[in-house]
Structures are given as structure tokens and as C-alpha cells.
Amino acid sequence: MEKIILTGDRPTGRLHIGHYVGSLKRRVELQNSGEFDRIFVMIADAQALTDNFEDPEKVRQNIIEVALDYLSIGLDPDKVSMFIQSQIAELHELTVYYMNLVTVSRLQRNPTVKSEIQLRNFEASIPVGFFCYPISQASDITAFKATTVPVGEDQEPMLEQAREIVHKFNTIYGDTLVMPEIMLPENKSCLRLPGTDGKAKMSKSLGNAIYLADDEKTVKQKVMSMYTDPLHIQVSDPGHIEGNTVFTYLDAFCKEDSFERFLPEYKDLTELKDHYKRGGLGDVKIKKFLFNVLNDELSPIRERRHSYEKDIAGVYDILKKGCMEAREKAAETLSDVKKAMKIDYFNDKDIVMEQQEKYN
Ligand code: TRP
């Protein structure tokens, strides 16, 4: 069986370093591993519209931002089909058939949907489109016969829902859809990178995110004002590592040679942490180190972004090519689905024959 990756993001803002360590970086590694036959990366604009239907302009503006972010981290359009969800009509057709396989109470139990309903004040009245987006996400995944879906842990309930749909479809209509597997980040500190203010999640609305497109000065400002340990007032005070955002980021971003290059007086992160815990290590020093580590990772990304920013028409061409590749694959699956359901009336010769036999 072919090994196929499908993953994606909602275009509701620029991508930040939380996205990067949580999933984007991994995608590039998977792309370069050569282990996968196909890789599809989707800009989920139709899904973004389910809770931004009053602001389609925001979604439209961010399609290009997300595409630029993808290209800047090193996703290669020759190896990856990058496409826009709304342009693949087959996805929406699949959703209609999958809707029959899911109950309202099952959707109501989805923890991600539950917390998003609260977040968006949808409690009183939930738009149907939003409520059904886990079903539409199952279409995204199954349309490409994805075996592997690399996502953050917040997407676990979506994968579970997709797997249930696959199981139910195959049980009722015969083996047709491929069972997808979730692939979570390996590094624990990357599972959910907190915002620079130490708050649970990096988000645009909280103003606590470092964006891939931020310039060097902005990154420095954000790092130097990061939340650390409120009890670590004097340099000589013993400090806490847990809940200290600078150390959480270092856990996520430090590489083997980071100390040698930027802070050679320490051997590794354990030694740095020990000193901080003992006392005598100031926040400015660890922040400067973090800035260097981050900037080293972000500089090439920023440079690549600048070169693509000069050729926006070229970026749209990349997306257009990706859409054509995606449509081809999705059409194949839709045809399989219709055959399995025996509703492919004009392409399935058996249907005509069967009906004729009724009258013979
Ligand atoms: N729900 C994902 C997010 O919020 C985006 C998405 C849409 C997606 N369809 C998908 C991710 C299919 C993986 C697979 O970021």
C-alpha cells in the first residue's frame, strides 16, 4: 500500500513558532525522509470559513500568508502538493455521504468542538457548518487515502472521528477507505508551546506569539520580555524551571551544537538548568541565548520567505498546480466511494445490467 500524508492548517493568521515545532518542522523532515509516496498539505479555507463566515476577507488574505509560510520553512512544491481546500469540490461531495454515518450526539461529544463552541460563544446557537467540520475533516483525510496524518494533539478527536467514519463506511459498503493513523510530535515540549506570556497557548488574539515572518528585531523584543519565573527576582535567587517559558522554548529549540556555538561555558541544557535552579544565573543571559538559538532557526526561513514574497504570482501557480494534483486524487476516491455505494449510475456497467436482468 502507498504511504500517503495529508495534513493542513486553517488560514486564519500567519503561522507561528508553536505551529513550527508542533508540526511544520516535522513535515519538512517527512518530506525529506523519502519514506512517503505522496504528501498533500492543505490550506483549509473552507474549514476556516465555518467560524469566520462573516469575514471571508480574513480567510482570503491569509491563504497567501500560509502558503508563504509553507514555502519558507522548506516545503518543496516538487515533493508536496500544496492546495486550497475549497477548490476541491470532491471533498464536499464526500462530506454529504459521510454525514449519514455520524450522529448529532457523537459530534456533540467531540472535545475539540466542545471547547471551540465555548471559545466562539456559539453555545446559544451553533452554525451547522461549524458543527459538522469534523465530518468534513474526515473527507479531507480519506479523499487522499492518507495513511499518516501529522498533527498536533488538539487534532486527536478529529482523527478519531475520521477513523470511525472509515470503519463504518467500510463495514456497510465494503472495504473502500484507507484507515488513517495520527502522527504526534515526538518532543514533549513541542506538543503545545505556550505563548511568550506563559499562557497556555500561543495565539494571535492574546498577542503572545512569535511568528515565522517576524523580523529579527521583533523576535528579540518578544524574547527579552518573555515570562520566566516571577520568584526569581535577584540573579542570586534560586529559580524555577517548570512553567518557565524560556526553558520550555529551549527544550523545544535547542540543538546539539547550540551551546558550543552560542553559550560555550555550559555543556548542555541540563547544566544550564542546574545553575538556574541553584541561583546565580540571570534571566537576561538565558533570554539572549534563547534569542540566538531561535534566530539561527528563523533566519533562513525569513530569507526564503522574502524571495517568495517577490513573486506572488509564482506562489499562486504553485497552489494551482497543487490543486490539480489534489483534485485528481480526490476524484479517484470519490469514484471508489460512489461505486461502493452503488450510486455511480452512469459509469458502473453492472448497475445497468442488474436493472435489465430484473425485467428479463
Ligand atoms: N483542523 C486543522 C486545524 O485546525 C486543519 C485541518 C483541516 C486538517 N483538515 C485537516 C488537519 C485534515 C489535518 C488533516 O489546524
Coordinates of C-alpha atoms and ligand atoms in Angstrom, one line a residue:
M1 CA 0.0 0.0 0.0
E2 CA 1.2 3.5 -0.8
K3 CA 2.2 5.7 2.2
I4 CA 0.4 9.0 1.9
I5 CA 0.5 12.0 4.1
L6 CA -2.3 14.6 4.4
T7 CA -2.3 17.5 6.8
G8 CA -3.2 21.1 6.8
D9 CA -3.9 24.4 8.6
R10 CA -6.7 26.9 8.8
P11 CA -5.7 30.1 7.1
T12 CA -6.8 32.5 9.9
G13 CA -3.4 34.1 10.5
R14 CA 0.3 33.8 9.9
L15 CA 1.9 30.7 11.2
H16 CA 4.0 31.0 14.4
I17 CA 6.8 29.0 16.1
G18 CA 4.2 27.0 18.0
H19 CA 2.9 25.6 14.7
Y20 CA 6.6 25.2 13.6
V21 CA 7.7 22.9 16.4
G22 CA 4.3 21.4 16.8
S23 CA 4.0 20.2 13.2
L24 CA 5.6 22.3 10.4
K25 CA 9.2 21.3 11.1
R26 CA 8.2 17.6 11.1
R27 CA 6.6 18.0 7.7
V28 CA 9.8 19.1 6.2
E29 CA 11.6 16.2 7.8
L30 CA 9.0 13.8 6.5
Q31 CA 9.2 15.3 3.0
N32 CA 13.0 14.8 3.0
S33 CA 12.9 11.3 4.5
G34 CA 11.8 9.9 1.2
E35 CA 9.6 7.4 3.1
F36 CA 6.3 8.7 1.6
D37 CA 4.9 8.1 -1.8
R38 CA 2.7 11.3 -1.8
I39 CA 2.4 14.3 0.5
F40 CA -0.6 16.6 0.5
V41 CA -0.6 19.8 2.5
M42 CA -3.9 21.6 2.5
I43 CA -4.8 25.2 3.3
A44 CA -8.2 24.6 4.9
D45 CA -10.1 27.7 3.9
A46 CA -13.5 26.0 3.8
Q47 CA -12.9 24.9 7.4
A48 CA -11.7 28.4 8.4
L49 CA -15.0 29.8 7.0
T50 CA -17.0 27.6 9.3
D51 CA -16.3 30.0 12.1
N52 CA -15.2 33.0 10.0
F53 CA -18.1 33.1 7.6
E54 CA -18.7 36.8 8.3
D55 CA -15.1 37.6 7.5
P56 CA -14.2 35.8 4.2
E57 CA -11.7 38.6 3.5
K58 CA -9.6 37.5 6.5
V59 CA -9.5 33.9 5.2
R60 CA -8.6 35.1 1.7
Q61 CA -5.8 37.3 2.9
N62 CA -4.3 34.5 5.0
I63 CA -4.2 31.9 2.2
I64 CA -1.2 33.5 0.7
E65 CA 0.4 34.1 4.1
V66 CA 0.1 30.4 5.0
A67 CA 1.4 29.4 1.5
L68 CA 4.4 31.7 2.0
D69 CA 5.0 30.2 5.4
Y70 CA 4.9 26.7 4.0
L71 CA 7.4 27.6 1.3
S72 CA 9.6 29.5 3.7
I73 CA 10.1 26.5 6.1
G74 CA 11.3 24.5 3.1
L75 CA 8.2 22.6 1.9
D76 CA 9.2 21.8 -1.7
P77 CA 6.4 22.1 -4.3
D78 CA 8.1 19.4 -6.4
K79 CA 7.7 16.9 -3.5
V80 CA 4.5 18.2 -1.9
S81 CA 1.1 19.0 -3.3
M82 CA 0.1 22.3 -1.6
F83 CA -3.5 23.1 -2.3
I84 CA -6.6 25.1 -1.2
Q85 CA -9.4 23.1 0.3
S86 CA -12.4 25.0 -1.3
Q87 CA -11.1 24.3 -4.8
I88 CA -11.6 20.6 -4.4
A89 CA -15.3 20.1 -4.9
E90 CA -14.9 16.3 -4.4
L91 CA -14.2 16.9 -0.7
H92 CA -17.6 18.5 -0.2
E93 CA -19.4 15.7 -2.0
L94 CA -17.8 13.1 0.2
T95 CA -18.9 15.0 3.3
V96 CA -22.5 14.7 2.3
Y97 CA -22.2 10.9 2.2
Y98 CA -20.3 10.7 5.4
M99 CA -22.9 12.8 7.2
N100 CA -25.2 9.8 7.1
L101 CA -22.7 7.9 9.2
V102 CA -22.4 10.3 12.1
T103 CA -24.9 11.2 14.8
V104 CA -25.5 14.6 16.3
S105 CA -24.7 13.3 19.8
R106 CA -21.4 11.9 18.6
L107 CA -20.5 15.4 17.2
Q108 CA -21.6 17.0 20.5
R109 CA -19.1 14.7 22.4
N110 CA -16.1 15.9 20.3
P111 CA -13.9 17.6 22.9
T112 CA -12.3 20.0 20.4
V113 CA -15.6 21.1 19.0
K114 CA -16.9 21.5 22.6
S115 CA -14.1 23.8 23.6
E116 CA -14.3 25.7 20.3
I117 CA -18.0 26.3 20.8
Q118 CA -17.2 27.9 24.2
L119 CA -14.3 29.9 22.7
R120 CA -16.5 31.4 19.9
N121 CA -19.6 31.9 22.1
F122 CA -21.6 29.5 19.9
E123 CA -23.4 28.0 23.0
A124 CA -26.7 29.5 22.2
S125 CA -26.7 28.7 18.5
I126 CA -24.2 26.6 16.6
P127 CA -23.9 27.1 12.9
V128 CA -24.5 23.7 11.2
G129 CA -21.4 24.1 9.0
F130 CA -19.2 24.6 12.1
F131 CA -20.8 21.7 13.9
C132 CA -20.1 19.3 11.0
Y133 CA -16.5 20.3 10.4
P134 CA -15.1 17.1 11.9
I135 CA -17.0 15.2 9.2
S136 CA -15.6 17.5 6.5
Q137 CA -12.1 16.9 8.0
A138 CA -12.7 13.1 7.6
S139 CA -13.3 13.9 3.9
D140 CA -10.0 15.8 3.7
I141 CA -8.2 12.8 5.2
T142 CA -9.9 10.0 3.4
A143 CA -10.1 11.7 -0.1
F144 CA -6.3 11.4 -0.4
K145 CA -6.2 7.9 1.0
A146 CA -4.0 9.2 3.7
T147 CA -2.2 6.6 5.8
T148 CA -0.5 9.2 8.0
V149 CA -1.8 12.5 9.4
P150 CA 0.9 14.5 11.2
V151 CA -0.9 17.0 13.5
G152 CA -0.8 18.5 17.0
E153 CA -2.5 16.7 19.8
D154 CA -5.6 19.0 19.7
Q155 CA -6.5 17.2 16.5
E156 CA -6.7 13.8 18.1
P157 CA -10.5 13.9 18.4
M158 CA -10.7 14.7 14.7
L159 CA -8.6 11.7 13.8
E160 CA -10.8 9.5 16.0
Q161 CA -13.9 10.8 14.2
A162 CA -12.3 10.1 10.8
R163 CA -11.4 6.6 11.8
E164 CA -14.9 5.9 13.0
I165 CA -16.3 7.1 9.7
V166 CA -13.8 4.9 7.8
H167 CA -14.7 1.9 9.9
K168 CA -18.5 2.5 9.4
F169 CA -18.2 3.1 5.7
N170 CA -16.1 0.0 5.1
T171 CA -18.5 -2.1 7.2
I172 CA -21.6 -1.0 5.4
Y173 CA -20.4 -0.6 1.8
G174 CA -17.3 -2.9 1.7
D175 CA -13.6 -2.1 2.0
T176 CA -13.0 1.2 0.3
L177 CA -11.5 3.8 2.5
V178 CA -8.0 3.7 4.0
M179 CA -7.7 3.8 7.8
P180 CA -5.6 6.8 8.7
E181 CA -3.1 7.0 11.6
I182 CA -2.3 10.1 13.6
M183 CA 1.4 11.1 14.0
L184 CA 2.0 13.3 17.0
P185 CA 5.1 15.4 17.7
E186 CA 7.9 13.3 19.3
N187 CA 9.4 16.0 21.5
K188 CA 7.1 16.6 24.5
S189 CA 7.8 20.3 24.9
C190 CA 6.7 20.7 21.3
L191 CA 3.2 19.3 21.9
R192 CA 1.8 22.7 23.0
L193 CA 4.3 25.5 23.1
P194 CA 3.0 28.2 25.5
G195 CA 2.8 31.8 24.5
T196 CA 5.6 34.3 25.4
D197 CA 3.5 35.3 28.4
G198 CA 3.5 31.8 29.7
K199 CA -0.2 31.4 28.9
A200 CA -1.4 28.0 27.7
K201 CA -1.4 28.6 24.0
M202 CA 0.2 30.8 21.5
S203 CA -2.4 32.8 19.8
K204 CA -2.9 35.9 17.8
S205 CA -5.7 37.2 20.0
L206 CA -3.6 37.0 23.1
G207 CA -0.7 38.8 21.4
N208 CA 1.8 36.2 22.8
A209 CA 3.0 34.6 19.6
I210 CA 6.3 34.7 17.7
Y211 CA 5.6 34.5 14.0
L212 CA 7.8 32.8 11.4
A213 CA 7.6 36.1 9.5
D214 CA 8.7 38.3 12.4
D215 CA 11.9 40.2 11.7
E216 CA 14.9 39.8 13.9
K217 CA 14.2 42.9 16.0
T218 CA 10.7 41.8 16.8
V219 CA 11.8 38.4 17.8
K220 CA 14.4 39.9 20.1
Q221 CA 11.9 42.2 21.7
K222 CA 9.5 39.3 22.3
V223 CA 12.1 37.1 23.7
M224 CA 13.5 39.8 26.0
S225 CA 10.1 40.4 27.5
M226 CA 9.2 36.8 28.0
Y227 CA 7.6 35.3 31.1
T228 CA 10.1 33.4 33.2
D229 CA 9.9 32.8 37.0
P230 CA 8.1 35.5 39.0
L231 CA 10.0 34.4 42.1
H232 CA 13.4 34.8 40.5
I233 CA 13.9 38.4 41.4
Q234 CA 17.6 38.8 42.0
V235 CA 20.2 37.0 39.9
S236 CA 21.4 35.2 43.1
D237 CA 17.9 33.8 43.8
P238 CA 17.3 30.2 43.1
G239 CA 15.0 29.9 40.0
H240 CA 12.3 27.5 38.8
I241 CA 12.4 25.6 35.5
E242 CA 8.9 24.3 35.5
G243 CA 6.5 26.8 33.9
N244 CA 9.4 29.0 32.9
T245 CA 8.7 29.8 29.3
V246 CA 12.3 30.4 28.4
F247 CA 13.3 26.9 29.4
T248 CA 10.2 25.4 27.7
Y249 CA 11.3 27.1 24.5
L250 CA 14.9 26.0 25.0
D251 CA 13.6 22.4 25.4
A252 CA 11.8 22.8 22.1
F253 CA 14.5 24.5 20.1
C254 CA 18.0 23.7 21.4
K255 CA 20.1 21.6 19.1
E256 CA 23.2 19.5 19.8
D257 CA 25.6 22.3 18.8
S258 CA 23.6 25.3 20.3
F259 CA 25.8 25.5 23.4
E260 CA 29.0 25.2 21.6
R261 CA 28.0 28.0 19.2
F262 CA 26.2 30.4 21.5
L263 CA 26.9 29.6 25.1
P264 CA 30.1 27.6 25.3
E265 CA 30.6 28.0 29.1
Y266 CA 27.8 25.4 29.5
K267 CA 27.9 21.8 28.3
D268 CA 24.2 21.3 27.8
L269 CA 20.7 22.3 28.8
T270 CA 20.9 20.2 32.0
E271 CA 23.9 22.1 33.2
L272 CA 22.2 25.4 32.4
K273 CA 19.1 24.4 34.2
D274 CA 21.0 23.2 37.3
H275 CA 22.8 26.6 37.5
Y276 CA 19.5 28.4 37.2
K277 CA 17.9 26.3 40.0
R278 CA 20.9 26.9 42.3
G279 CA 20.8 30.6 41.7
G280 CA 23.3 33.0 40.2
L281 CA 22.1 32.8 36.7
G282 CA 20.2 35.8 35.4
D283 CA 17.2 35.9 33.1
V284 CA 18.9 38.3 30.6
K285 CA 21.6 35.7 29.9
I286 CA 19.2 32.8 29.2
K287 CA 17.0 35.1 27.1
K288 CA 19.9 36.2 25.0
F289 CA 20.9 32.6 24.5
L290 CA 17.3 31.7 23.5
F291 CA 17.2 34.6 21.1
N292 CA 20.4 33.3 19.4
V293 CA 19.0 29.8 19.2
L294 CA 15.7 31.0 17.8
N295 CA 17.2 33.4 15.4
D296 CA 19.5 30.8 14.0
E297 CA 16.5 28.6 13.2
L298 CA 14.3 31.5 11.9
S299 CA 16.9 33.4 9.7
P300 CA 16.9 31.0 6.7
I301 CA 13.1 30.8 7.0
R302 CA 12.8 34.6 6.9
E303 CA 15.2 34.8 3.9
R304 CA 13.4 32.2 1.9
R305 CA 10.1 34.0 2.6
H306 CA 11.5 37.3 1.3
S307 CA 12.4 35.7 -2.0
Y308 CA 8.9 34.1 -2.5
E309 CA 7.3 37.4 -1.4
K310 CA 8.8 39.0 -4.6
D311 CA 6.9 36.5 -6.8
I312 CA 3.3 36.2 -5.5
A313 CA 2.1 35.1 -9.0
G314 CA 4.5 32.2 -8.8
V315 CA 3.1 31.2 -5.4
Y316 CA -0.4 31.1 -6.8
D317 CA 0.9 29.0 -9.7
I318 CA 2.3 26.5 -7.1
L319 CA -1.1 26.4 -5.4
K320 CA -2.8 25.9 -8.7
K321 CA -0.6 23.0 -9.6
G322 CA -1.2 21.5 -6.1
C323 CA -4.9 21.9 -6.6
M324 CA -4.8 20.0 -9.8
E325 CA -2.8 17.1 -8.3
A326 CA -5.2 17.1 -5.3
R327 CA -8.3 17.1 -7.4
E328 CA -7.0 14.1 -9.4
K329 CA -6.5 12.0 -6.3
A330 CA -9.8 13.1 -4.6
A331 CA -11.8 12.3 -7.8
E332 CA -10.4 8.8 -7.8
T333 CA -11.5 8.3 -4.2
L334 CA -14.9 9.8 -4.8
S335 CA -15.4 7.4 -7.7
D336 CA -14.4 4.5 -5.5
V337 CA -16.9 5.7 -2.9
K338 CA -19.8 6.0 -5.4
K339 CA -19.0 2.6 -6.8
A340 CA -19.0 1.1 -3.3
M341 CA -22.4 2.8 -2.5
K342 CA -23.7 1.7 -6.0
I343 CA -24.6 5.2 -6.9
D344 CA -22.3 5.7 -9.8
Y345 CA -25.2 5.2 -12.2
F346 CA -23.6 6.1 -15.5
N347 CA -20.1 4.7 -15.0
D348 CA -20.9 1.4 -13.4
K349 CA -22.0 -1.0 -16.1
D350 CA -23.1 -3.6 -13.5
I351 CA -25.9 -1.3 -12.4
V352 CA -27.5 -1.2 -15.9
M353 CA -27.1 -4.9 -16.3
E354 CA -28.7 -5.6 -12.9
Q355 CA -31.6 -3.5 -13.7
Q356 CA -32.1 -5.1 -17.1
E357 CA -32.0 -8.6 -15.5
K358 CA -34.9 -7.6 -13.3
Y359 CA -37.1 -7.5 -16.4
N360 CA -35.6 -10.5 -18.3
Ligands
TRP1 N1 -8.3 21.3 11.8 C1 -7.0 21.6 11.4 C2 -6.6 22.8 12.2 O1 -7.3 23.4 13.0 C3 -6.9 21.9 9.9 C4 -7.3 20.7 9.1 C5 -8.4 20.7 8.3 C6 -6.6 19.5 9.0 N2 -8.5 19.5 7.7 C7 -7.4 18.7 8.1 C8 -5.5 18.9 9.6 C9 -7.1 17.4 7.8 C10 -5.2 17.6 9.3 C11 -6.0 16.8 8.4 O2 -5.4 23.2 12.1

